[in-house]
mmCIF file of C-alpha atoms in Angstrom:
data_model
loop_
_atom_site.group_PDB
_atom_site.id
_atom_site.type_symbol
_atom_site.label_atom_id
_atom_site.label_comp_id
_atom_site.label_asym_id
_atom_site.label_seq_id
_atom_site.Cartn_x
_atom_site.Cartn_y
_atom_site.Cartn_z
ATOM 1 C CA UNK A 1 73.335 91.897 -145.281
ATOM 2 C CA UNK A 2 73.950 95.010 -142.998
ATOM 3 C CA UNK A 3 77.593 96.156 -142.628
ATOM 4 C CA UNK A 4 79.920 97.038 -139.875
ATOM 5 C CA UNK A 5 83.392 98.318 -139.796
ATOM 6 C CA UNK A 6 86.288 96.050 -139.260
ATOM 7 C CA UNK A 7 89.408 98.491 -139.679
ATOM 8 C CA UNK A 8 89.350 99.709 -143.028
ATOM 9 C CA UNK A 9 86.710 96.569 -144.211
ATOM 10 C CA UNK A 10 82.844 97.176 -144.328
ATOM 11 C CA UNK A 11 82.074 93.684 -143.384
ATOM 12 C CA UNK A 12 78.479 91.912 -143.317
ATOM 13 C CA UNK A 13 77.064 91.429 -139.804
ATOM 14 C CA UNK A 14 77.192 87.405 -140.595
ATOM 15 C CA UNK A 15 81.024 86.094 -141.079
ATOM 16 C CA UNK A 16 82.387 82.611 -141.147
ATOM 17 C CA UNK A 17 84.316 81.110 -138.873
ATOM 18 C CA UNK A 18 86.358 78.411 -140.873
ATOM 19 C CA UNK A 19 88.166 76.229 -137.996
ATOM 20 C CA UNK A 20 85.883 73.415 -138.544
ATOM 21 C CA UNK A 21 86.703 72.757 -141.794
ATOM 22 C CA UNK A 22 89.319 70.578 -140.579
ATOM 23 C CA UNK A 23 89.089 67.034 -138.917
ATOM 24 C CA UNK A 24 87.876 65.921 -135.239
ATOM 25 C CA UNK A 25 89.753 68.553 -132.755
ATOM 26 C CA UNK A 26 90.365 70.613 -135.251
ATOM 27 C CA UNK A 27 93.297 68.692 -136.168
ATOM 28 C CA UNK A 28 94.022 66.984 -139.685
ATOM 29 C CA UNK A 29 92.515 67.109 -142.734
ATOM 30 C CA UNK A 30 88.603 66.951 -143.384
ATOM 31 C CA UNK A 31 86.555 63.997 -144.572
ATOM 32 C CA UNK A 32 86.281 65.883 -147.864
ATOM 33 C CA UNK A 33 88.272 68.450 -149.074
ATOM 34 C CA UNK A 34 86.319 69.227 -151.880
ATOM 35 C CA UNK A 35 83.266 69.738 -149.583
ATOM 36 C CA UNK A 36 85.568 72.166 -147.643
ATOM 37 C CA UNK A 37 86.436 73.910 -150.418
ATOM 38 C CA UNK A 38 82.523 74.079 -151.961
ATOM 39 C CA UNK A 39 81.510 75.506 -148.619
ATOM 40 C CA UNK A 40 83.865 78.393 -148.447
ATOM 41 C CA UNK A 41 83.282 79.437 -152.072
ATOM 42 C CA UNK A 42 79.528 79.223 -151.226
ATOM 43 C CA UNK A 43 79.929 81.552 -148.330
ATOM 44 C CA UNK A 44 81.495 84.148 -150.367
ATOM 45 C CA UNK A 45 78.912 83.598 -153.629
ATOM 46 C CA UNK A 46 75.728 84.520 -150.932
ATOM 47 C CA UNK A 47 77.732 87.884 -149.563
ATOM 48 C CA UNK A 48 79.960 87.050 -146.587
ATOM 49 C CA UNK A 49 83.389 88.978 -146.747
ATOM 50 C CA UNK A 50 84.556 88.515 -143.510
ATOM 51 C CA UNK A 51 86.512 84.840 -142.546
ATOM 52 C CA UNK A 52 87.912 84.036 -139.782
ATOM 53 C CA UNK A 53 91.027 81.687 -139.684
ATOM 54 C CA UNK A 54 94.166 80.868 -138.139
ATOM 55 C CA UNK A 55 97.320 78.994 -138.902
ATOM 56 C CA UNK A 56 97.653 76.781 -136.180
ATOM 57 C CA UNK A 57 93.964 75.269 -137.363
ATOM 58 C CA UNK A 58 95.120 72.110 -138.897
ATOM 59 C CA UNK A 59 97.606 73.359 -138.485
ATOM 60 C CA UNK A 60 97.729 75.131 -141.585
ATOM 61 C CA UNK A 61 95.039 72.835 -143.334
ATOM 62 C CA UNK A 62 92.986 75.952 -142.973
ATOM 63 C CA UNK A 63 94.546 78.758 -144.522
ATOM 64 C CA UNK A 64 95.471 75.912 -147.522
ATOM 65 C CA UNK A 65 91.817 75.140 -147.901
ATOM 66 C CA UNK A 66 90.986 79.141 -147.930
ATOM 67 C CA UNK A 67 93.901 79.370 -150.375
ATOM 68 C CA UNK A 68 92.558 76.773 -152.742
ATOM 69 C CA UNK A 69 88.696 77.875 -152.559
ATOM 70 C CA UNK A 70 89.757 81.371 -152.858
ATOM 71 C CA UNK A 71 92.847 82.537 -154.258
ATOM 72 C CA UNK A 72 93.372 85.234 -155.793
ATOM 73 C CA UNK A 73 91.033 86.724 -153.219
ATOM 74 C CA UNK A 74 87.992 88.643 -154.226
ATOM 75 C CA UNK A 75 87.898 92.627 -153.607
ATOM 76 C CA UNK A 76 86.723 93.489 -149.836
ATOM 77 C CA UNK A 77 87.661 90.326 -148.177
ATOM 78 C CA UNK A 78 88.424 90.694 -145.130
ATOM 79 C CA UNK A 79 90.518 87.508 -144.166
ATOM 80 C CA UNK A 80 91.240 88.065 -140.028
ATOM 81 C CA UNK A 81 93.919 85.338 -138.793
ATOM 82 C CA UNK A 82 94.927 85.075 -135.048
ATOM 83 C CA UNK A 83 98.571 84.501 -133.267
ATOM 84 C CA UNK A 84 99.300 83.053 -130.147
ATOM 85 C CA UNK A 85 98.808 79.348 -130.074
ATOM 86 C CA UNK A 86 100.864 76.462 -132.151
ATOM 87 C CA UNK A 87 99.681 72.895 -132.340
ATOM 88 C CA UNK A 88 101.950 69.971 -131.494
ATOM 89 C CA UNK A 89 102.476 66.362 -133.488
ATOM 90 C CA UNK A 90 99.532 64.897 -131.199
ATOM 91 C CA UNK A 91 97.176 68.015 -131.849
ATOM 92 C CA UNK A 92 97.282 69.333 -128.479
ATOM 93 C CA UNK A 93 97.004 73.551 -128.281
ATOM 94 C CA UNK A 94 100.074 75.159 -126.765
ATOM 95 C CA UNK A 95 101.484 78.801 -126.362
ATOM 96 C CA UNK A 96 103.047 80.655 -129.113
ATOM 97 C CA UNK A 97 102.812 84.245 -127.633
ATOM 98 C CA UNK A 98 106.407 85.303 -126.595
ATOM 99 C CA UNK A 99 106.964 88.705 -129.031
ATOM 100 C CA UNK A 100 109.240 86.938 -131.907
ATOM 101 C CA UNK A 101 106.414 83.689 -131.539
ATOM 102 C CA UNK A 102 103.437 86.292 -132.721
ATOM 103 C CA UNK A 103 105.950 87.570 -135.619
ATOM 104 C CA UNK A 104 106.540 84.233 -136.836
ATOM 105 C CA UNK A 105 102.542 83.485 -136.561
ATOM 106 C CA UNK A 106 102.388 86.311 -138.466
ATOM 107 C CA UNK A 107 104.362 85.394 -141.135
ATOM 108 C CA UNK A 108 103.487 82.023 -141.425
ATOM 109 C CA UNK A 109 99.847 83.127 -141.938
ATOM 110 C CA UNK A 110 100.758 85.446 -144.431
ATOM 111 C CA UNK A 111 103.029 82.523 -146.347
ATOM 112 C CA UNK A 112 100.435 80.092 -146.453
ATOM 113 C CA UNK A 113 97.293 82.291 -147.355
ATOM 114 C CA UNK A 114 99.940 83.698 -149.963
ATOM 115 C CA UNK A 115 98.993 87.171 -149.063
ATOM 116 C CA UNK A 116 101.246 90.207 -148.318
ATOM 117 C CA UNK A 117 99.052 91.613 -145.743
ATOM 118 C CA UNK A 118 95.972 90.905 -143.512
ATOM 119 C CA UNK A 119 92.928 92.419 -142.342
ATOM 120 C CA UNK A 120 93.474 91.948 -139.061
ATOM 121 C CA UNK A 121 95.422 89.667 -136.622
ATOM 122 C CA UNK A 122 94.029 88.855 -133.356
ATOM 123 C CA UNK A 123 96.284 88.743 -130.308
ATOM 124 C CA UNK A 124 94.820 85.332 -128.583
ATOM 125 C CA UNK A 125 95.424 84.991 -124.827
ATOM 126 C CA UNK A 126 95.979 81.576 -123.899
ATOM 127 C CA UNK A 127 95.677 82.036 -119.681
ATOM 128 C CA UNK A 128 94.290 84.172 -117.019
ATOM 129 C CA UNK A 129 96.774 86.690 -117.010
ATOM 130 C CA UNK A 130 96.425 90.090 -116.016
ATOM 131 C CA UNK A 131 96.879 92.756 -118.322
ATOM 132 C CA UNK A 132 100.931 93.038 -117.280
ATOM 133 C CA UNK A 133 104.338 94.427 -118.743
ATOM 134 C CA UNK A 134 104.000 90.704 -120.683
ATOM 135 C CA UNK A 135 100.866 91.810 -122.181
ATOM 136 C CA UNK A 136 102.132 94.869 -123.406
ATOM 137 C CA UNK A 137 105.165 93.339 -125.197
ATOM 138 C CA UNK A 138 102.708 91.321 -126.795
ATOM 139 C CA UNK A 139 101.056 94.109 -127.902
ATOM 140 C CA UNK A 140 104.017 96.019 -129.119
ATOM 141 C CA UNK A 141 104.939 92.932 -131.646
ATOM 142 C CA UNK A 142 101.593 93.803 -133.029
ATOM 143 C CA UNK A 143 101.854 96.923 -133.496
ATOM 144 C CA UNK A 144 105.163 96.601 -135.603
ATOM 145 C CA UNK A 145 103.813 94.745 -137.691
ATOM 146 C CA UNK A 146 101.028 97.120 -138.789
ATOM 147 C CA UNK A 147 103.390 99.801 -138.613
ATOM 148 C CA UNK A 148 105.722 97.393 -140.988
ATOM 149 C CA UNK A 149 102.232 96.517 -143.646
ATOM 150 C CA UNK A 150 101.901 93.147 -142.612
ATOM 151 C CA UNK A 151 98.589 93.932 -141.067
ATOM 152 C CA UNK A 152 95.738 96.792 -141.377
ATOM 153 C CA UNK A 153 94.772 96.059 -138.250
ATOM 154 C CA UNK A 154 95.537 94.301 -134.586
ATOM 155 C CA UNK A 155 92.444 92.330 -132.597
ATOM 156 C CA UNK A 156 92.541 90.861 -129.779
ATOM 157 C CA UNK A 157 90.621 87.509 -128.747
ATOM 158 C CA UNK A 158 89.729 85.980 -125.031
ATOM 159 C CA UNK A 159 90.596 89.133 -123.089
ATOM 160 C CA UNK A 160 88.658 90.989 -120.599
ATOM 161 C CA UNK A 161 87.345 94.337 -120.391
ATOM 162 C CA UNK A 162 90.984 95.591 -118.265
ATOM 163 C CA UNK A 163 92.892 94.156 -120.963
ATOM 164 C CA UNK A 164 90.824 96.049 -124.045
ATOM 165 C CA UNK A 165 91.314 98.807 -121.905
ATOM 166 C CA UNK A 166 94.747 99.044 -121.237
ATOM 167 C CA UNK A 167 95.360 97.498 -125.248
ATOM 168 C CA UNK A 168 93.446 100.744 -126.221
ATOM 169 C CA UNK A 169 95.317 103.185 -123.936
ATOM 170 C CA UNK A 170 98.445 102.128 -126.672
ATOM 171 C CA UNK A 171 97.053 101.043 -130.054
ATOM 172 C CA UNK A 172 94.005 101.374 -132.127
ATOM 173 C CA UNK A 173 91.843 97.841 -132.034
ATOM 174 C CA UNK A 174 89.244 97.159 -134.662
ATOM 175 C CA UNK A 175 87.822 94.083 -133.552
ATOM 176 C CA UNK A 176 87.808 92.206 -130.473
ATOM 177 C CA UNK A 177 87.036 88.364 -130.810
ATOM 178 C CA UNK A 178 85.558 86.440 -127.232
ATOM 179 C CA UNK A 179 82.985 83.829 -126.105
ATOM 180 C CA UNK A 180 79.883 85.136 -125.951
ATOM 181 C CA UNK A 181 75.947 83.379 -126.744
ATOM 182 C CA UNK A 182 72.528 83.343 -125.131
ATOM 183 C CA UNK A 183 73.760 81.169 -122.436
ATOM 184 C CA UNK A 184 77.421 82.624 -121.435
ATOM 185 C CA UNK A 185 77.786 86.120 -121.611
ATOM 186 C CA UNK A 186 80.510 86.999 -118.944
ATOM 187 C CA UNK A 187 82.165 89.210 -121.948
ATOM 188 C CA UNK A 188 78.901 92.137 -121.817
ATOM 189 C CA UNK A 189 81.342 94.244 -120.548
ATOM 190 C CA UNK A 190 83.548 93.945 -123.296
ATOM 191 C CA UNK A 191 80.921 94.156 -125.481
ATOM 192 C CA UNK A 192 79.398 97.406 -124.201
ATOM 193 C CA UNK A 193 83.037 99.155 -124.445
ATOM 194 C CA UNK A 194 83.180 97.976 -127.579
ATOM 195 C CA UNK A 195 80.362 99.256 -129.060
ATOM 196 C CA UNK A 196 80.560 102.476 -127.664
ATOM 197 C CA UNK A 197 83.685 103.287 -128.931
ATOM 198 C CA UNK A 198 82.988 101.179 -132.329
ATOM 199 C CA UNK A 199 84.804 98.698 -132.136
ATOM 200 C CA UNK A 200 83.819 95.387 -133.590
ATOM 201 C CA UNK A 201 82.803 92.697 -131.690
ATOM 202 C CA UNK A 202 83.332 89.019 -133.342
ATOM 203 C CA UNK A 203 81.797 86.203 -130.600
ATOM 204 C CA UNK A 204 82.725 82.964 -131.458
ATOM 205 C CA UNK A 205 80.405 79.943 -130.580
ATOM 206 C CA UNK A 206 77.469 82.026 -130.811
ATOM 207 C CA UNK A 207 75.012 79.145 -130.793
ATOM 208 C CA UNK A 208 76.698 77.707 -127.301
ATOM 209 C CA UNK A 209 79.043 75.571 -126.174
ATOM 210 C CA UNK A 210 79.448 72.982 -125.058
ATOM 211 C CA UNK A 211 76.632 70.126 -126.753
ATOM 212 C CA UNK A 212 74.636 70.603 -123.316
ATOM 213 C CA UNK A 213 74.218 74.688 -123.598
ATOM 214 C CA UNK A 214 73.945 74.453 -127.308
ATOM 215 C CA UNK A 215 71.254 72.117 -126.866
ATOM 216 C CA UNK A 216 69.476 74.508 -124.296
ATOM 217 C CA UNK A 217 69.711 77.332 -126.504
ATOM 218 C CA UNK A 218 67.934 75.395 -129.431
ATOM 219 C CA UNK A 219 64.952 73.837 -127.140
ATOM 220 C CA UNK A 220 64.103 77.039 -125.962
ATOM 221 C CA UNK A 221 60.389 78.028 -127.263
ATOM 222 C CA UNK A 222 62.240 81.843 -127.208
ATOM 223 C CA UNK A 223 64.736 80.677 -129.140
ATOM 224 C CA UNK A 224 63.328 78.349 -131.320
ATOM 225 C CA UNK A 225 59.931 80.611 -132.395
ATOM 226 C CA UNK A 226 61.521 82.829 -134.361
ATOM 227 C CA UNK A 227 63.598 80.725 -135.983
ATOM 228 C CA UNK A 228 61.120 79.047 -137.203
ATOM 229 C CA UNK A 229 61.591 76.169 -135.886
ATOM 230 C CA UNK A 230 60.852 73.463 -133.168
ATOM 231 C CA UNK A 231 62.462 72.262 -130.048
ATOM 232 C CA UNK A 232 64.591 69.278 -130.418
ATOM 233 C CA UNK A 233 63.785 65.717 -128.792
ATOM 234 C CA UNK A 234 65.935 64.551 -126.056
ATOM 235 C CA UNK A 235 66.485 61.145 -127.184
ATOM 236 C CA UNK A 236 66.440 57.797 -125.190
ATOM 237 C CA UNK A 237 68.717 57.393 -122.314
ATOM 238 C CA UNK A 238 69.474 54.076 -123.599
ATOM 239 C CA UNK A 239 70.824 55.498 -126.847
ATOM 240 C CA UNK A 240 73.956 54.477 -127.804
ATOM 241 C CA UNK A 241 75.926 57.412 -128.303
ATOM 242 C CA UNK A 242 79.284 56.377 -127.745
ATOM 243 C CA UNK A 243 78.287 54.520 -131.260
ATOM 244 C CA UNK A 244 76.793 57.327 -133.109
ATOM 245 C CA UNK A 245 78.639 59.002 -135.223
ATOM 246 C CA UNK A 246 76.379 62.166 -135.259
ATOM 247 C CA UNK A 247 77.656 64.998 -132.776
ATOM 248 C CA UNK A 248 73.794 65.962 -132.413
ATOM 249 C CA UNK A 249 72.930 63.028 -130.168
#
């Protein structure tokens, strides 16, 4: 695999994104934890050196399962968490982002991946908000923590291109994590200023989301040529998918 820069990590173009290796919603455990487990070691046996996780993913059933596969970590890996979110007792995703919230997300990463520091921690932005005097005391957490060793390097995830820019205008960035796939990319712009100035550029759901734009971006002959392979069958309208356990329906 080719590299690119992440910080101070040469990472391979192709990472892994390890939030579904938990149950539905991304809550709970999996069906199989040694499955879980076989899959991250595998990614890491073919070349990948760059996973993405988070502590609230589970919660924590993420960073335990990386821990297990993993631990102690290979040379080079790059293991990039994210702050900002927390998960309640029914699952559902809720803020974490005032200043001493990200420094305890922080920590708590670092505790249960049993690491002293991290490649990189991406700020997540859970609203709409402009890039504000909030924003920036966001951003100053994360940058005492890098200055402090916890991190090599600060991200920042579902932002636009006036909040990279003003982020920038304050702290280095090395990687910048957003939506982006055939079918949805409102982030170009962010993409464009990071690539001009180097930065690296981590989309997640590249195949599409939701089920409906995924499945667009699969039955397209553009799409689907190269890859070698052919365009799925809609099935039946009178298939019963509130039955079928397969999320491919």
């Amino acid at each position: 695999m080719t590299t690119f820069r992440l910080g101070q990590f040469p990472v391979a173009r192709v990472g892994y994104g390890a939030m579904q290796l938990t149950g539905p919603g991304v809550f709970g455990p999996p069906a199989s934890r040694d499955d879980a487990i076989a899959v991250l070691r595998t990614a890491v046996e073919i070349g990948v050196n760059h996973i993405d996780t988070a502590e609230y993913y589970g919660p924590r059933v993420v960073n335990e399962l990386i821990r297990e596969a993993l631990h102690p970590y290979p040379d080079g890996l790059a293991i990039v968490s994210k702050v900002g979110a927390r998960r309640d007792d029914a699952g559902a995703v809720l803020p974490y982002d005032e200043p001493d919230e990200l420094r305890r997300g922080i920590e708590d990463n670092l505790r249960t991946l049993r690491v002293d520091r991290l490649a990189a921690v991406n700020l997540r932005l859970m609203d709409d908000s402009p890039p504000d005097g909030r924003f920036d005391a966001q951003l100053a957490a994360m940058v005492t923590a890098r200055e402090e060793g916890l991190i090599d390097g600060i991200g920042l995830s579902n932002v636009s291109l006036a909040h990279l820019r003003r982020a920038l205008a304050v702290a280095e960035i090395v990687c910048v994590q957003n939506s982006f796939s055939l079918l949805d990319r409102a982030s170009m712009p962010v993409l464009q200023e990071c690539a001009r100035r180097g930065i690296a550029f981590v989309p997640y759901v590249p195949l599409g989301w939701p089920r409906d734009r995924r499945e667009a971006i699969f039955n397209n002959p553009a799409t689907a040529s190269p890859a070698g392979t052919r365009p799925r069958r809609r099935r039946s309208r009178w298939h019963g998918c509130s039955r079928c356990p397969r999320t491919s329906c």
